[in-house]
């Protein structure tokens, strides 16, 4: 067993902050939490300033970072992502595909399956499944998804892709208005999250999905039908439906700060899942990069196609947490919930991830009071520390 005590630390234990916690960790799992009790046997882990310790972030929608992309279909690309994500406090993630040729999809999914089977959990952020974004979407809301590969929902094809993924596909982004054969309902029956996205769905198109237990929407407001007073569209349905949690790219670019505030006032901390939707250019210099075979120009904090279409983000998850506080006035605990508890509950892994609690995996992140990631722990082991 290992005891972990961090000096000058406020720990987010459940919904409450506790000082001077000592965690007892065995085989990567928290066995005991002694609140308000410093470790008397040895000096604690120290940083140069007071810190917050929060659960490790969970990113359910991410294409790439640090020069690597899921669609590279290479184990090394996934390993690069796993290590790079630690610097933003992310300890678990769903590698996310983009609309591409079916052959490329199979290759990427097979590589994810093999990597997840062979990965050492403490060598980087843990792959906990796959988010299949495309090809079952609507061309009129393609955004940065290559239109030539978009097809209508096809359950047989999904099963082929799921076989390549070894059953790891947890979320499928799809266009409900293109679903004439019960694709979304069948996904949900099979335990897969059917998530409207890149869609022109009306409220009426979405009603069967809502009535069947739909609970998740892909990158809220982006590439979906907006609100009109005679048809509240996809976005309005997400705002209205209390059972639905919405993904959000909280960079202030994909969604304006007032729209983020509007979403928060409707959904609250319980109804939002922070994502990055980041591409390989995250953490890299400005310049020209590739996304799904398309040129993407990165300048400052924006990534765009040649026609100006936004093409994913370069947003780190800790920045998303900071931005939520700035745009909505929510607390740090509430912002962290949107990046930890909510995605864990959505993926039905809250019994082992998403919060710091006895019986759960010892994945946590040390933040400065300014929200910068100072260190990241996976399974109770320090796997990242910022160089000052």
mmCIF file of C-alpha atoms in Angstrom:
data_model
loop_
_atom_site.group_PDB
_atom_site.id
_atom_site.type_symbol
_atom_site.label_atom_id
_atom_site.label_comp_id
_atom_site.label_asym_id
_atom_site.label_seq_id
_atom_site.Cartn_x
_atom_site.Cartn_y
_atom_site.Cartn_z
ATOM 1 C CA UNK A 1 0.000 0.000 0.000
ATOM 2 C CA UNK A 2 1.028 3.604 -0.625
ATOM 3 C CA UNK A 3 0.065 6.680 1.362
ATOM 4 C CA UNK A 4 -0.287 9.956 -0.533
ATOM 5 C CA UNK A 5 -0.263 13.277 1.303
ATOM 6 C CA UNK A 6 0.039 16.571 -0.556
ATOM 7 C CA UNK A 7 1.019 19.634 1.442
ATOM 8 C CA UNK A 8 -1.140 22.802 1.301
ATOM 9 C CA UNK A 9 -3.849 20.942 -0.623
ATOM 10 C CA UNK A 10 -7.618 21.293 -0.746
ATOM 11 C CA UNK A 11 -9.062 17.988 -1.988
ATOM 12 C CA UNK A 12 -12.398 17.735 -3.799
ATOM 13 C CA UNK A 13 -13.896 14.698 -2.068
ATOM 14 C CA UNK A 14 -17.346 14.165 -3.545
ATOM 15 C CA UNK A 15 -18.922 17.622 -3.663
ATOM 16 C CA UNK A 16 -16.962 19.014 -0.716
ATOM 17 C CA UNK A 17 -13.477 20.373 -0.154
ATOM 18 C CA UNK A 18 -11.312 18.758 2.507
ATOM 19 C CA UNK A 19 -7.909 19.874 3.787
ATOM 20 C CA UNK A 20 -4.929 17.688 4.613
ATOM 21 C CA UNK A 21 -6.191 14.415 3.203
ATOM 22 C CA UNK A 22 -4.092 11.285 3.223
ATOM 23 C CA UNK A 23 -5.019 8.690 0.621
ATOM 24 C CA UNK A 24 -4.151 5.033 1.042
ATOM 25 C CA UNK A 25 -3.801 3.409 -2.380
ATOM 26 C CA UNK A 26 -3.476 -0.284 -3.206
ATOM 27 C CA UNK A 27 -3.177 -1.661 -6.747
ATOM 28 C CA UNK A 28 -4.269 1.690 -8.156
ATOM 29 C CA UNK A 29 -7.456 1.877 -6.066
ATOM 30 C CA UNK A 30 -8.250 4.180 -3.140
ATOM 31 C CA UNK A 31 -8.591 2.051 0.001
ATOM 32 C CA UNK A 32 -8.931 4.820 2.593
ATOM 33 C CA UNK A 33 -9.250 8.595 2.807
ATOM 34 C CA UNK A 34 -8.223 10.206 6.073
ATOM 35 C CA UNK A 35 -9.557 13.757 5.949
ATOM 36 C CA UNK A 36 -7.985 16.557 7.974
ATOM 37 C CA UNK A 37 -5.107 14.311 8.935
ATOM 38 C CA UNK A 38 -1.602 14.843 7.599
ATOM 39 C CA UNK A 39 0.706 11.909 7.052
ATOM 40 C CA UNK A 40 2.793 11.849 10.230
ATOM 41 C CA UNK A 41 5.251 9.220 9.010
ATOM 42 C CA UNK A 42 6.879 11.158 6.175
ATOM 43 C CA UNK A 43 7.016 14.559 4.557
ATOM 44 C CA UNK A 44 4.225 15.094 2.068
ATOM 45 C CA UNK A 45 4.429 15.843 -1.639
ATOM 46 C CA UNK A 46 5.047 19.542 -1.985
ATOM 47 C CA UNK A 47 4.482 22.269 -4.533
ATOM 48 C CA UNK A 48 5.575 25.875 -4.319
ATOM 49 C CA UNK A 49 2.045 27.093 -3.680
ATOM 50 C CA UNK A 50 -1.312 26.012 -2.225
ATOM 51 C CA UNK A 51 -3.132 23.653 -4.589
ATOM 52 C CA UNK A 52 -6.481 22.082 -5.422
ATOM 53 C CA UNK A 53 -6.645 18.324 -5.954
ATOM 54 C CA UNK A 54 -9.526 17.228 -8.203
ATOM 55 C CA UNK A 55 -10.539 14.000 -9.968
ATOM 56 C CA UNK A 56 -8.772 13.260 -13.246
ATOM 57 C CA UNK A 57 -10.620 14.720 -16.218
ATOM 58 C CA UNK A 58 -12.493 12.459 -18.667
ATOM 59 C CA UNK A 59 -12.639 13.608 -22.311
ATOM 60 C CA UNK A 60 -15.364 11.801 -24.273
ATOM 61 C CA UNK A 61 -14.717 13.647 -27.549
ATOM 62 C CA UNK A 62 -11.139 14.136 -28.740
ATOM 63 C CA UNK A 63 -9.535 13.543 -32.148
ATOM 64 C CA UNK A 64 -5.912 14.353 -31.454
ATOM 65 C CA UNK A 65 -3.169 16.349 -29.768
ATOM 66 C CA UNK A 66 0.609 16.850 -29.867
ATOM 67 C CA UNK A 67 0.845 16.092 -33.588
ATOM 68 C CA UNK A 68 -1.076 12.800 -33.349
ATOM 69 C CA UNK A 69 -4.587 11.901 -34.558
ATOM 70 C CA UNK A 70 -6.841 8.918 -33.912
ATOM 71 C CA UNK A 71 -7.315 8.464 -37.667
ATOM 72 C CA UNK A 72 -3.577 7.974 -38.161
ATOM 73 C CA UNK A 73 -4.429 4.387 -37.305
ATOM 74 C CA UNK A 74 -1.092 3.932 -35.585
ATOM 75 C CA UNK A 75 -0.346 2.713 -32.069
ATOM 76 C CA UNK A 76 2.334 5.375 -31.684
ATOM 77 C CA UNK A 77 -0.209 8.136 -32.353
ATOM 78 C CA UNK A 78 -2.407 6.843 -29.534
ATOM 79 C CA UNK A 79 0.568 6.575 -27.186
ATOM 80 C CA UNK A 80 1.508 10.164 -28.020
ATOM 81 C CA UNK A 81 -2.037 11.253 -27.169
ATOM 82 C CA UNK A 82 -2.075 9.247 -23.930
ATOM 83 C CA UNK A 83 1.062 10.950 -22.660
ATOM 84 C CA UNK A 84 0.245 14.455 -23.900
ATOM 85 C CA UNK A 85 -3.217 14.498 -22.301
ATOM 86 C CA UNK A 86 -1.687 14.153 -18.844
ATOM 87 C CA UNK A 87 -0.401 17.735 -19.083
ATOM 88 C CA UNK A 88 -3.988 19.033 -19.132
ATOM 89 C CA UNK A 89 -5.164 16.815 -16.277
ATOM 90 C CA UNK A 90 -6.978 14.265 -18.454
ATOM 91 C CA UNK A 91 -6.634 10.726 -17.144
ATOM 92 C CA UNK A 92 -9.257 8.923 -19.285
ATOM 93 C CA UNK A 93 -10.596 9.512 -22.787
ATOM 94 C CA UNK A 94 -12.563 8.206 -25.751
ATOM 95 C CA UNK A 95 -10.454 8.405 -28.930
ATOM 96 C CA UNK A 96 -12.847 9.921 -31.464
ATOM 97 C CA UNK A 97 -12.959 9.089 -35.163
ATOM 98 C CA UNK A 98 -13.862 11.428 -37.996
ATOM 99 C CA UNK A 99 -15.857 10.669 -41.134
ATOM 100 C CA UNK A 100 -13.457 8.878 -43.455
ATOM 101 C CA UNK A 101 -13.353 5.856 -45.758
ATOM 102 C CA UNK A 102 -14.697 2.689 -44.186
ATOM 103 C CA UNK A 103 -11.284 1.051 -44.586
ATOM 104 C CA UNK A 104 -9.646 3.857 -42.621
ATOM 105 C CA UNK A 105 -12.345 3.594 -39.954
ATOM 106 C CA UNK A 106 -11.684 -0.125 -39.522
ATOM 107 C CA UNK A 107 -7.944 0.447 -39.307
ATOM 108 C CA UNK A 108 -8.294 3.155 -36.656
ATOM 109 C CA UNK A 109 -10.720 1.060 -34.597
ATOM 110 C CA UNK A 110 -8.551 -2.047 -34.736
ATOM 111 C CA UNK A 111 -5.555 -0.019 -33.585
ATOM 112 C CA UNK A 112 -7.516 1.406 -30.664
ATOM 113 C CA UNK A 113 -8.624 -2.089 -29.652
ATOM 114 C CA UNK A 114 -5.056 -3.418 -29.772
ATOM 115 C CA UNK A 115 -3.665 -0.419 -27.898
ATOM 116 C CA UNK A 116 -6.300 -0.633 -25.173
ATOM 117 C CA UNK A 117 -5.575 -4.345 -24.739
ATOM 118 C CA UNK A 118 -1.834 -3.828 -24.409
ATOM 119 C CA UNK A 119 -1.576 -0.449 -22.676
ATOM 120 C CA UNK A 120 -0.001 0.018 -19.281
ATOM 121 C CA UNK A 121 -2.585 1.971 -17.316
ATOM 122 C CA UNK A 122 -0.038 4.163 -15.567
ATOM 123 C CA UNK A 123 1.943 5.062 -18.702
ATOM 124 C CA UNK A 124 -0.600 7.665 -19.778
ATOM 125 C CA UNK A 125 -4.268 8.623 -19.894
ATOM 126 C CA UNK A 126 -6.455 5.516 -20.102
ATOM 127 C CA UNK A 127 -8.434 4.685 -23.236
ATOM 128 C CA UNK A 128 -11.893 3.743 -21.965
ATOM 129 C CA UNK A 129 -13.723 3.232 -25.262
ATOM 130 C CA UNK A 130 -14.392 4.887 -28.606
ATOM 131 C CA UNK A 131 -16.565 7.770 -29.803
ATOM 132 C CA UNK A 132 -17.623 7.104 -33.401
ATOM 133 C CA UNK A 133 -18.229 10.513 -34.992
ATOM 134 C CA UNK A 134 -19.420 9.964 -38.532
ATOM 135 C CA UNK A 135 -20.155 8.605 -41.037
ATOM 136 C CA UNK A 136 -23.866 8.467 -40.068
ATOM 137 C CA UNK A 137 -24.501 12.224 -40.180
ATOM 138 C CA UNK A 138 -26.135 14.886 -42.383
ATOM 139 C CA UNK A 139 -24.161 16.512 -45.203
ATOM 140 C CA UNK A 140 -25.888 19.859 -44.672
ATOM 141 C CA UNK A 141 -24.306 19.975 -41.191
ATOM 142 C CA UNK A 142 -21.007 18.347 -42.145
ATOM 143 C CA UNK A 143 -18.783 21.086 -40.767
ATOM 144 C CA UNK A 144 -15.233 19.729 -40.979
ATOM 145 C CA UNK A 145 -16.427 16.155 -41.655
ATOM 146 C CA UNK A 146 -15.471 15.164 -45.252
ATOM 147 C CA UNK A 147 -18.783 15.055 -47.143
ATOM 148 C CA UNK A 148 -17.771 12.384 -49.648
ATOM 149 C CA UNK A 149 -17.703 9.730 -46.923
ATOM 150 C CA UNK A 150 -21.016 10.586 -45.202
ATOM 151 C CA UNK A 151 -23.644 7.846 -45.418
ATOM 152 C CA UNK A 152 -27.060 7.197 -43.883
ATOM 153 C CA UNK A 153 -27.303 5.211 -40.630
ATOM 154 C CA UNK A 154 -26.626 1.531 -41.298
ATOM 155 C CA UNK A 155 -26.845 -0.989 -38.467
ATOM 156 C CA UNK A 156 -25.020 -3.731 -40.357
ATOM 157 C CA UNK A 157 -22.102 -1.407 -41.009
ATOM 158 C CA UNK A 158 -22.101 -0.303 -37.374
ATOM 159 C CA UNK A 159 -21.874 -3.931 -36.270
ATOM 160 C CA UNK A 160 -18.896 -4.433 -38.598
ATOM 161 C CA UNK A 161 -17.199 -1.372 -37.112
ATOM 162 C CA UNK A 162 -18.034 -2.485 -33.580
ATOM 163 C CA UNK A 163 -16.440 -5.847 -34.302
ATOM 164 C CA UNK A 164 -13.233 -4.121 -35.441
ATOM 165 C CA UNK A 165 -13.324 -2.088 -32.230
ATOM 166 C CA UNK A 166 -13.759 -5.184 -30.082
ATOM 167 C CA UNK A 167 -17.034 -3.827 -28.700
ATOM 168 C CA UNK A 168 -15.378 -0.622 -27.479
ATOM 169 C CA UNK A 169 -17.624 1.891 -29.270
ATOM 170 C CA UNK A 170 -19.482 3.693 -26.470
ATOM 171 C CA UNK A 171 -20.889 6.771 -28.270
ATOM 172 C CA UNK A 172 -22.108 7.164 -31.855
ATOM 173 C CA UNK A 173 -22.790 10.619 -33.269
ATOM 174 C CA UNK A 174 -25.629 10.374 -35.794
ATOM 175 C CA UNK A 175 -28.310 12.396 -37.574
ATOM 176 C CA UNK A 176 -31.770 11.317 -36.297
ATOM 177 C CA UNK A 177 -33.556 12.844 -39.311
ATOM 178 C CA UNK A 178 -31.678 10.347 -41.506
ATOM 179 C CA UNK A 179 -32.666 7.449 -39.273
ATOM 180 C CA UNK A 180 -35.587 5.731 -40.991
ATOM 181 C CA UNK A 181 -34.892 2.257 -39.640
ATOM 182 C CA UNK A 182 -34.579 2.713 -35.895
ATOM 183 C CA UNK A 183 -30.779 3.010 -35.861
ATOM 184 C CA UNK A 184 -30.670 5.170 -32.737
ATOM 185 C CA UNK A 185 -33.089 2.957 -30.820
ATOM 186 C CA UNK A 186 -31.126 -0.163 -31.717
ATOM 187 C CA UNK A 187 -27.881 1.435 -30.556
ATOM 188 C CA UNK A 188 -29.439 2.223 -27.193
ATOM 189 C CA UNK A 189 -30.799 -1.323 -26.869
ATOM 190 C CA UNK A 190 -27.234 -2.554 -27.367
ATOM 191 C CA UNK A 191 -25.932 -0.255 -24.617
ATOM 192 C CA UNK A 192 -24.372 2.313 -26.949
ATOM 193 C CA UNK A 193 -25.062 6.041 -26.524
ATOM 194 C CA UNK A 194 -26.873 7.422 -29.602
ATOM 195 C CA UNK A 195 -25.882 11.083 -29.762
ATOM 196 C CA UNK A 196 -27.449 13.567 -32.211
ATOM 197 C CA UNK A 197 -24.762 15.636 -33.854
ATOM 198 C CA UNK A 198 -23.908 17.089 -37.268
ATOM 199 C CA UNK A 199 -27.654 17.065 -37.666
ATOM 200 C CA UNK A 200 -30.483 19.177 -39.059
ATOM 201 C CA UNK A 201 -33.057 17.433 -36.863
ATOM 202 C CA UNK A 202 -36.248 19.230 -35.883
ATOM 203 C CA UNK A 203 -37.968 18.788 -32.544
ATOM 204 C CA UNK A 204 -40.342 16.270 -34.170
ATOM 205 C CA UNK A 205 -37.387 14.325 -35.578
ATOM 206 C CA UNK A 206 -35.960 14.073 -32.083
ATOM 207 C CA UNK A 207 -39.122 13.125 -30.206
ATOM 208 C CA UNK A 208 -38.782 9.348 -30.836
ATOM 209 C CA UNK A 209 -35.171 9.517 -29.636
ATOM 210 C CA UNK A 210 -36.188 11.410 -26.482
ATOM 211 C CA UNK A 211 -39.049 9.006 -25.794
ATOM 212 C CA UNK A 212 -36.680 6.037 -26.149
ATOM 213 C CA UNK A 213 -34.309 7.427 -23.521
ATOM 214 C CA UNK A 214 -31.885 9.560 -25.528
ATOM 215 C CA UNK A 215 -29.498 11.214 -23.088
ATOM 216 C CA UNK A 216 -26.540 12.743 -24.931
ATOM 217 C CA UNK A 217 -25.899 15.406 -27.602
ATOM 218 C CA UNK A 218 -22.667 15.961 -29.497
ATOM 219 C CA UNK A 219 -20.937 19.379 -29.186
ATOM 220 C CA UNK A 220 -23.985 21.477 -28.318
ATOM 221 C CA UNK A 221 -24.852 24.297 -30.757
ATOM 222 C CA UNK A 222 -22.131 23.304 -33.242
ATOM 223 C CA UNK A 223 -23.308 21.884 -36.578
ATOM 224 C CA UNK A 224 -26.894 21.367 -35.450
ATOM 225 C CA UNK A 225 -30.207 23.064 -36.204
ATOM 226 C CA UNK A 226 -30.606 26.090 -33.955
ATOM 227 C CA UNK A 227 -33.600 27.489 -32.086
ATOM 228 C CA UNK A 228 -36.545 29.026 -33.940
ATOM 229 C CA UNK A 229 -39.804 30.014 -32.282
ATOM 230 C CA UNK A 230 -41.797 27.667 -34.530
ATOM 231 C CA UNK A 231 -39.334 24.786 -34.292
ATOM 232 C CA UNK A 232 -36.862 24.688 -31.432
ATOM 233 C CA UNK A 233 -34.632 22.399 -33.484
ATOM 234 C CA UNK A 234 -31.826 20.228 -32.175
ATOM 235 C CA UNK A 235 -30.329 22.873 -29.924
ATOM 236 C CA UNK A 236 -33.683 23.826 -28.439
ATOM 237 C CA UNK A 237 -34.534 20.196 -27.773
ATOM 238 C CA UNK A 238 -31.249 19.829 -25.904
ATOM 239 C CA UNK A 239 -32.029 22.909 -23.823
ATOM 240 C CA UNK A 240 -35.558 21.717 -23.079
ATOM 241 C CA UNK A 241 -34.930 18.057 -22.240
ATOM 242 C CA UNK A 242 -33.773 17.537 -18.661
ATOM 243 C CA UNK A 243 -32.691 13.941 -19.334
ATOM 244 C CA UNK A 244 -30.182 15.047 -21.979
ATOM 245 C CA UNK A 245 -26.608 15.950 -21.159
ATOM 246 C CA UNK A 246 -24.918 18.092 -23.783
ATOM 247 C CA UNK A 247 -21.274 18.087 -24.773
ATOM 248 C CA UNK A 248 -19.738 21.566 -24.816
ATOM 249 C CA UNK A 249 -16.553 22.963 -26.354
ATOM 250 C CA UNK A 250 -16.018 25.774 -23.864
ATOM 251 C CA UNK A 251 -13.334 27.710 -25.711
ATOM 252 C CA UNK A 252 -15.420 30.837 -26.300
ATOM 253 C CA UNK A 253 -14.909 30.340 -30.060
ATOM 254 C CA UNK A 254 -17.060 27.349 -30.993
ATOM 255 C CA UNK A 255 -19.754 28.666 -28.649
ATOM 256 C CA UNK A 256 -19.899 32.298 -27.559
ATOM 257 C CA UNK A 257 -19.671 33.088 -23.835
ATOM 258 C CA UNK A 258 -23.316 34.301 -23.726
ATOM 259 C CA UNK A 259 -24.471 31.053 -25.344
ATOM 260 C CA UNK A 260 -22.441 29.093 -22.799
ATOM 261 C CA UNK A 261 -24.122 31.082 -20.048
ATOM 262 C CA UNK A 262 -27.536 30.366 -21.604
ATOM 263 C CA UNK A 263 -26.743 26.658 -21.708
ATOM 264 C CA UNK A 264 -25.565 26.642 -18.106
ATOM 265 C CA UNK A 265 -28.694 28.454 -16.888
ATOM 266 C CA UNK A 266 -30.838 25.796 -18.583
ATOM 267 C CA UNK A 267 -28.823 22.659 -17.879
ATOM 268 C CA UNK A 268 -26.881 23.495 -14.725
ATOM 269 C CA UNK A 269 -23.745 21.684 -13.643
ATOM 270 C CA UNK A 270 -25.546 18.328 -13.867
ATOM 271 C CA UNK A 271 -26.439 18.644 -17.555
ATOM 272 C CA UNK A 272 -23.187 19.568 -19.305
ATOM 273 C CA UNK A 273 -20.176 17.457 -20.295
ATOM 274 C CA UNK A 274 -17.050 19.429 -21.108
ATOM 275 C CA UNK A 275 -15.127 18.127 -24.117
ATOM 276 C CA UNK A 276 -12.158 19.406 -26.072
ATOM 277 C CA UNK A 277 -12.933 18.086 -29.593
ATOM 278 C CA UNK A 278 -9.252 18.822 -30.100
ATOM 279 C CA UNK A 279 -7.185 17.967 -33.152
ATOM 280 C CA UNK A 280 -3.538 17.067 -33.677
ATOM 281 C CA UNK A 281 -2.556 20.753 -33.645
ATOM 282 C CA UNK A 282 -3.233 21.102 -29.904
ATOM 283 C CA UNK A 283 -0.009 21.956 -28.127
ATOM 284 C CA UNK A 284 1.712 22.720 -31.439
ATOM 285 C CA UNK A 285 2.794 25.927 -33.167
ATOM 286 C CA UNK A 286 0.542 27.892 -35.511
ATOM 287 C CA UNK A 287 0.614 26.479 -39.019
ATOM 288 C CA UNK A 288 -0.925 23.988 -41.438
ATOM 289 C CA UNK A 289 -2.177 20.593 -40.208
ATOM 290 C CA UNK A 290 -4.321 17.714 -41.447
ATOM 291 C CA UNK A 291 -7.782 16.592 -40.270
ATOM 292 C CA UNK A 292 -9.509 13.787 -42.140
ATOM 293 C CA UNK A 293 -7.437 14.456 -45.234
ATOM 294 C CA UNK A 294 -8.203 18.176 -45.180
ATOM 295 C CA UNK A 295 -5.869 21.109 -44.634
ATOM 296 C CA UNK A 296 -6.490 22.939 -41.369
ATOM 297 C CA UNK A 297 -4.909 26.288 -40.558
ATOM 298 C CA UNK A 298 -4.193 27.031 -36.890
ATOM 299 C CA UNK A 299 -3.808 30.638 -35.859
ATOM 300 C CA UNK A 300 -3.922 31.641 -32.217
ATOM 301 C CA UNK A 301 -6.728 29.643 -30.614
ATOM 302 C CA UNK A 302 -8.642 28.869 -33.837
ATOM 303 C CA UNK A 303 -8.395 25.952 -36.266
ATOM 304 C CA UNK A 304 -10.197 26.405 -39.586
ATOM 305 C CA UNK A 305 -10.600 24.876 -43.023
ATOM 306 C CA UNK A 306 -9.781 26.949 -46.101
ATOM 307 C CA UNK A 307 -13.368 28.261 -46.251
ATOM 308 C CA UNK A 308 -13.266 29.423 -42.618
ATOM 309 C CA UNK A 309 -15.208 26.471 -41.173
ATOM 310 C CA UNK A 310 -14.119 25.649 -37.619
ATOM 311 C CA UNK A 311 -12.241 22.351 -37.625
ATOM 312 C CA UNK A 312 -12.087 21.064 -34.077
ATOM 313 C CA UNK A 313 -10.298 22.892 -31.306
ATOM 314 C CA UNK A 314 -6.899 23.232 -29.665
ATOM 315 C CA UNK A 315 -8.494 23.516 -26.232
ATOM 316 C CA UNK A 316 -6.897 21.799 -23.207
ATOM 317 C CA UNK A 317 -9.416 20.417 -20.708
ATOM 318 C CA UNK A 318 -8.108 22.475 -17.795
ATOM 319 C CA UNK A 319 -8.705 25.601 -19.891
ATOM 320 C CA UNK A 320 -12.289 24.451 -20.510
ATOM 321 C CA UNK A 321 -12.773 24.196 -16.740
ATOM 322 C CA UNK A 322 -11.341 27.689 -16.209
ATOM 323 C CA UNK A 323 -13.490 29.109 -19.001
ATOM 324 C CA UNK A 324 -16.693 27.668 -17.535
ATOM 325 C CA UNK A 325 -16.011 29.504 -14.299
ATOM 326 C CA UNK A 326 -15.262 32.748 -16.142
ATOM 327 C CA UNK A 327 -18.281 32.568 -18.481
ATOM 328 C CA UNK A 328 -20.939 31.358 -16.035
ATOM 329 C CA UNK A 329 -19.795 32.208 -12.519
ATOM 330 C CA UNK A 330 -19.959 28.551 -11.508
ATOM 331 C CA UNK A 331 -17.642 27.265 -8.800
ATOM 332 C CA UNK A 332 -14.523 25.211 -9.417
ATOM 333 C CA UNK A 333 -16.293 22.160 -8.006
ATOM 334 C CA UNK A 334 -19.165 22.638 -10.464
ATOM 335 C CA UNK A 335 -16.844 23.135 -13.431
ATOM 336 C CA UNK A 336 -14.847 20.057 -12.449
ATOM 337 C CA UNK A 337 -18.066 18.037 -12.184
ATOM 338 C CA UNK A 338 -18.720 18.706 -15.876
ATOM 339 C CA UNK A 339 -15.348 17.162 -16.760
ATOM 340 C CA UNK A 340 -15.396 14.235 -14.318
ATOM 341 C CA UNK A 341 -18.594 13.085 -12.625
ATOM 342 C CA UNK A 342 -20.908 13.738 -15.568
ATOM 343 C CA UNK A 343 -18.937 11.867 -18.242
ATOM 344 C CA UNK A 344 -18.320 8.987 -15.816
ATOM 345 C CA UNK A 345 -22.039 8.686 -15.100
ATOM 346 C CA UNK A 346 -22.883 8.967 -18.800
ATOM 347 C CA UNK A 347 -20.511 6.127 -19.670
ATOM 348 C CA UNK A 348 -21.719 4.120 -16.641
ATOM 349 C CA UNK A 349 -18.241 3.902 -15.116
ATOM 350 C CA UNK A 350 -18.931 6.087 -12.066
ATOM 351 C CA UNK A 351 -18.342 3.059 -9.855
ATOM 352 C CA UNK A 352 -14.616 3.393 -10.599
ATOM 353 C CA UNK A 353 -13.983 6.846 -12.093
ATOM 354 C CA UNK A 354 -15.130 10.463 -11.946
ATOM 355 C CA UNK A 355 -14.568 11.300 -8.290
ATOM 356 C CA UNK A 356 -12.086 10.819 -5.457
ATOM 357 C CA UNK A 357 -13.683 8.192 -3.231
ATOM 358 C CA UNK A 358 -12.915 4.913 -1.507
ATOM 359 C CA UNK A 359 -13.138 2.027 -3.961
ATOM 360 C CA UNK A 360 -12.425 4.172 -7.019
ATOM 361 C CA UNK A 361 -9.281 4.412 -9.084
ATOM 362 C CA UNK A 362 -6.720 6.877 -7.740
ATOM 363 C CA UNK A 363 -6.799 9.184 -10.763
ATOM 364 C CA UNK A 364 -6.486 12.827 -9.801
ATOM 365 C CA UNK A 365 -5.048 16.156 -10.906
ATOM 366 C CA UNK A 366 -3.217 18.827 -8.919
ATOM 367 C CA UNK A 367 -4.226 22.344 -9.984
ATOM 368 C CA UNK A 368 -2.735 25.680 -9.041
ATOM 369 C CA UNK A 369 -5.130 28.277 -7.679
ATOM 370 C CA UNK A 370 -5.083 29.738 -11.227
ATOM 371 C CA UNK A 371 -6.227 26.425 -12.713
ATOM 372 C CA UNK A 372 -2.903 25.334 -14.217
ATOM 373 C CA UNK A 373 -2.056 21.619 -14.090
ATOM 374 C CA UNK A 374 0.890 21.074 -11.780
ATOM 375 C CA UNK A 375 0.764 17.269 -11.624
ATOM 376 C CA UNK A 376 -1.369 14.341 -12.719
ATOM 377 C CA UNK A 377 -1.772 10.972 -11.020
ATOM 378 C CA UNK A 378 -3.036 7.732 -12.560
ATOM 379 C CA UNK A 379 -3.619 4.763 -10.285
ATOM 380 C CA UNK A 380 -1.930 6.641 -7.458
ATOM 381 C CA UNK A 381 1.292 7.172 -9.429
ATOM 382 C CA UNK A 382 2.551 10.598 -10.449
ATOM 383 C CA UNK A 383 2.705 10.433 -14.256
ATOM 384 C CA UNK A 384 3.110 14.134 -15.027
ATOM 385 C CA UNK A 385 4.654 17.106 -13.238
ATOM 386 C CA UNK A 386 4.974 20.544 -14.760
ATOM 387 C CA UNK A 387 8.483 21.879 -15.096
ATOM 388 C CA UNK A 388 8.646 25.369 -13.612
#
